[in-house]
Amino acid sequence: MKANTLEEAVALTKKFTSKPSNEELLKVYSLYKQASEGDNEEERPTGFDFVAAAKYNAWLALKGKSKEEASSDYVELVNKLSEKYI
């Protein structure tokens, strides 16, 4: 089963039977945010919320990537991960 659109790829992630690594999850998250919202314009998280900071930084690293390119990269990554986690 391969996803062709952002929506299909999101649905495919819900079928994963085991959890991807934190690094893989950050990549999936950041590509999804870039594809759906564009550049990260949110405030940097403060304090000791390391998960929020990692997510913020992963998304910020994609600044300037078009929504279309991020969407394509997201679908490609989810299809690749689905081979390991479904």
PDB file of C-alpha atoms in Angstrom:
ATOM      1  CA  MET A   1       0.000   0.000   0.000  1.00  0.00           C
ATOM      2  CA  LYS A   2       1.492   3.304  -1.117  1.00  0.00           C
ATOM      3  CA  ALA A   3       0.276   6.807  -0.394  1.00  0.00           C
ATOM      4  CA  ASN A   4       0.095   9.357  -3.207  1.00  0.00           C
ATOM      5  CA  THR A   5      -1.201  12.401  -1.337  1.00  0.00           C
ATOM      6  CA  LEU A   6      -0.568  14.081   2.007  1.00  0.00           C
ATOM      7  CA  GLU A   7      -3.942  12.863   3.282  1.00  0.00           C
ATOM      8  CA  GLU A   8      -3.260   9.258   2.234  1.00  0.00           C
ATOM      9  CA  ALA A   9       0.156   9.405   3.891  1.00  0.00           C
ATOM     10  CA  VAL A  10      -1.345  10.688   7.153  1.00  0.00           C
ATOM     11  CA  ALA A  11      -3.829   7.792   7.060  1.00  0.00           C
ATOM     12  CA  LEU A  12      -0.992   5.362   6.371  1.00  0.00           C
ATOM     13  CA  THR A  13       0.910   6.475   9.498  1.00  0.00           C
ATOM     14  CA  LYS A  14      -2.099   5.412  11.582  1.00  0.00           C
ATOM     15  CA  LYS A  15      -1.588   1.843  10.327  1.00  0.00           C
ATOM     16  CA  PHE A  16       1.962   1.547  11.653  1.00  0.00           C
ATOM     17  CA  THR A  17       2.125  -1.432  13.996  1.00  0.00           C
ATOM     18  CA  SER A  18       5.276  -0.256  15.765  1.00  0.00           C
ATOM     19  CA  LYS A  19       6.621   3.179  16.581  1.00  0.00           C
ATOM     20  CA  PRO A  20       9.300   4.765  14.384  1.00  0.00           C
ATOM     21  CA  SER A  21      12.439   6.121  16.026  1.00  0.00           C
ATOM     22  CA  ASN A  22      12.392   9.604  17.551  1.00  0.00           C
ATOM     23  CA  GLU A  23      14.533  10.853  14.667  1.00  0.00           C
ATOM     24  CA  GLU A  24      12.073   9.432  12.122  1.00  0.00           C
ATOM     25  CA  LEU A  25       9.117  10.874  14.035  1.00  0.00           C
ATOM     26  CA  LEU A  26      10.718  14.346  14.070  1.00  0.00           C
ATOM     27  CA  LYS A  27      11.254  14.175  10.314  1.00  0.00           C
ATOM     28  CA  VAL A  28       7.636  13.100   9.749  1.00  0.00           C
ATOM     29  CA  TYR A  29       6.370  15.866  12.057  1.00  0.00           C
ATOM     30  CA  SER A  30       8.485  18.629  10.548  1.00  0.00           C
ATOM     31  CA  LEU A  31       7.637  17.708   6.954  1.00  0.00           C
ATOM     32  CA  TYR A  32       3.928  17.561   7.807  1.00  0.00           C
ATOM     33  CA  LYS A  33       4.009  20.970   9.496  1.00  0.00           C
ATOM     34  CA  GLN A  34       5.927  22.501   6.575  1.00  0.00           C
ATOM     35  CA  ALA A  35       3.540  20.917   4.050  1.00  0.00           C
ATOM     36  CA  SER A  36       0.399  21.982   5.885  1.00  0.00           C
ATOM     37  CA  GLU A  37       1.392  25.355   7.372  1.00  0.00           C
ATOM     38  CA  GLY A  38       4.537  26.547   5.598  1.00  0.00           C
ATOM     39  CA  ASP A  39       7.458  28.166   7.390  1.00  0.00           C
ATOM     40  CA  ASN A  40       7.571  27.990  11.187  1.00  0.00           C
ATOM     41  CA  GLU A  41       6.412  31.363  12.515  1.00  0.00           C
ATOM     42  CA  GLU A  42       5.672  30.141  16.052  1.00  0.00           C
ATOM     43  CA  GLU A  43       7.480  31.336  19.155  1.00  0.00           C
ATOM     44  CA  ARG A  44      10.419  29.261  20.311  1.00  0.00           C
ATOM     45  CA  PRO A  45       9.415  27.041  23.268  1.00  0.00           C
ATOM     46  CA  THR A  46      10.934  28.038  26.597  1.00  0.00           C
ATOM     47  CA  GLY A  47      11.929  26.113  29.686  1.00  0.00           C
ATOM     48  CA  PHE A  48      12.796  22.455  29.765  1.00  0.00           C
ATOM     49  CA  ASP A  49      10.292  21.098  27.254  1.00  0.00           C
ATOM     50  CA  PHE A  50      12.910  19.311  25.176  1.00  0.00           C
ATOM     51  CA  VAL A  51      10.372  17.536  22.983  1.00  0.00           C
ATOM     52  CA  ALA A  52       8.720  20.815  22.006  1.00  0.00           C
ATOM     53  CA  ALA A  53      12.133  22.357  21.352  1.00  0.00           C
ATOM     54  CA  ALA A  54      13.197  19.434  19.155  1.00  0.00           C
ATOM     55  CA  LYS A  55       9.955  19.638  17.160  1.00  0.00           C
ATOM     56  CA  TYR A  56      10.310  23.409  16.805  1.00  0.00           C
ATOM     57  CA  ASN A  57      13.915  23.126  15.590  1.00  0.00           C
ATOM     58  CA  ALA A  58      13.134  20.286  13.157  1.00  0.00           C
ATOM     59  CA  TRP A  59      10.354  22.353  11.583  1.00  0.00           C
ATOM     60  CA  LEU A  60      12.449  25.540  11.589  1.00  0.00           C
ATOM     61  CA  ALA A  61      15.190  23.684   9.672  1.00  0.00           C
ATOM     62  CA  LEU A  62      12.787  23.355   6.718  1.00  0.00           C
ATOM     63  CA  LYS A  63      12.300  27.127   6.382  1.00  0.00           C
ATOM     64  CA  GLY A  64      11.994  28.108   2.725  1.00  0.00           C
ATOM     65  CA  LYS A  65      10.922  24.663   1.495  1.00  0.00           C
ATOM     66  CA  SER A  66       7.685  24.982  -0.469  1.00  0.00           C
ATOM     67  CA  LYS A  67       4.523  23.330   0.820  1.00  0.00           C
ATOM     68  CA  GLU A  68       4.430  21.231  -2.356  1.00  0.00           C
ATOM     69  CA  GLU A  69       8.006  19.989  -1.937  1.00  0.00           C
ATOM     70  CA  ALA A  70       7.468  19.264   1.766  1.00  0.00           C
ATOM     71  CA  SER A  71       4.270  17.380   0.933  1.00  0.00           C
ATOM     72  CA  SER A  72       6.074  15.288  -1.677  1.00  0.00           C
ATOM     73  CA  ASP A  73       8.936  14.568   0.749  1.00  0.00           C
ATOM     74  CA  TYR A  74       6.427  13.649   3.474  1.00  0.00           C
ATOM     75  CA  VAL A  75       4.613  11.161   1.233  1.00  0.00           C
ATOM     76  CA  GLU A  76       7.940   9.646   0.131  1.00  0.00           C
ATOM     77  CA  LEU A  77       9.166   9.307   3.743  1.00  0.00           C
ATOM     78  CA  VAL A  78       5.902   7.766   4.991  1.00  0.00           C
ATOM     79  CA  ASN A  79       5.903   5.265   2.112  1.00  0.00           C
ATOM     80  CA  LYS A  80       9.483   4.297   3.027  1.00  0.00           C
ATOM     81  CA  LEU A  81       8.675   4.005   6.737  1.00  0.00           C
ATOM     82  CA  SER A  82       5.555   1.948   6.001  1.00  0.00           C
ATOM     83  CA  GLU A  83       7.814  -0.802   4.660  1.00  0.00           C
ATOM     84  CA  LYS A  84       9.418  -1.047   8.121  1.00  0.00           C
ATOM     85  CA  TYR A  85       6.482  -0.381  10.428  1.00  0.00           C
ATOM     86  CA  ILE A  86       3.415  -2.018   8.862  1.00  0.00           C
TER      87      ILE A  86
END
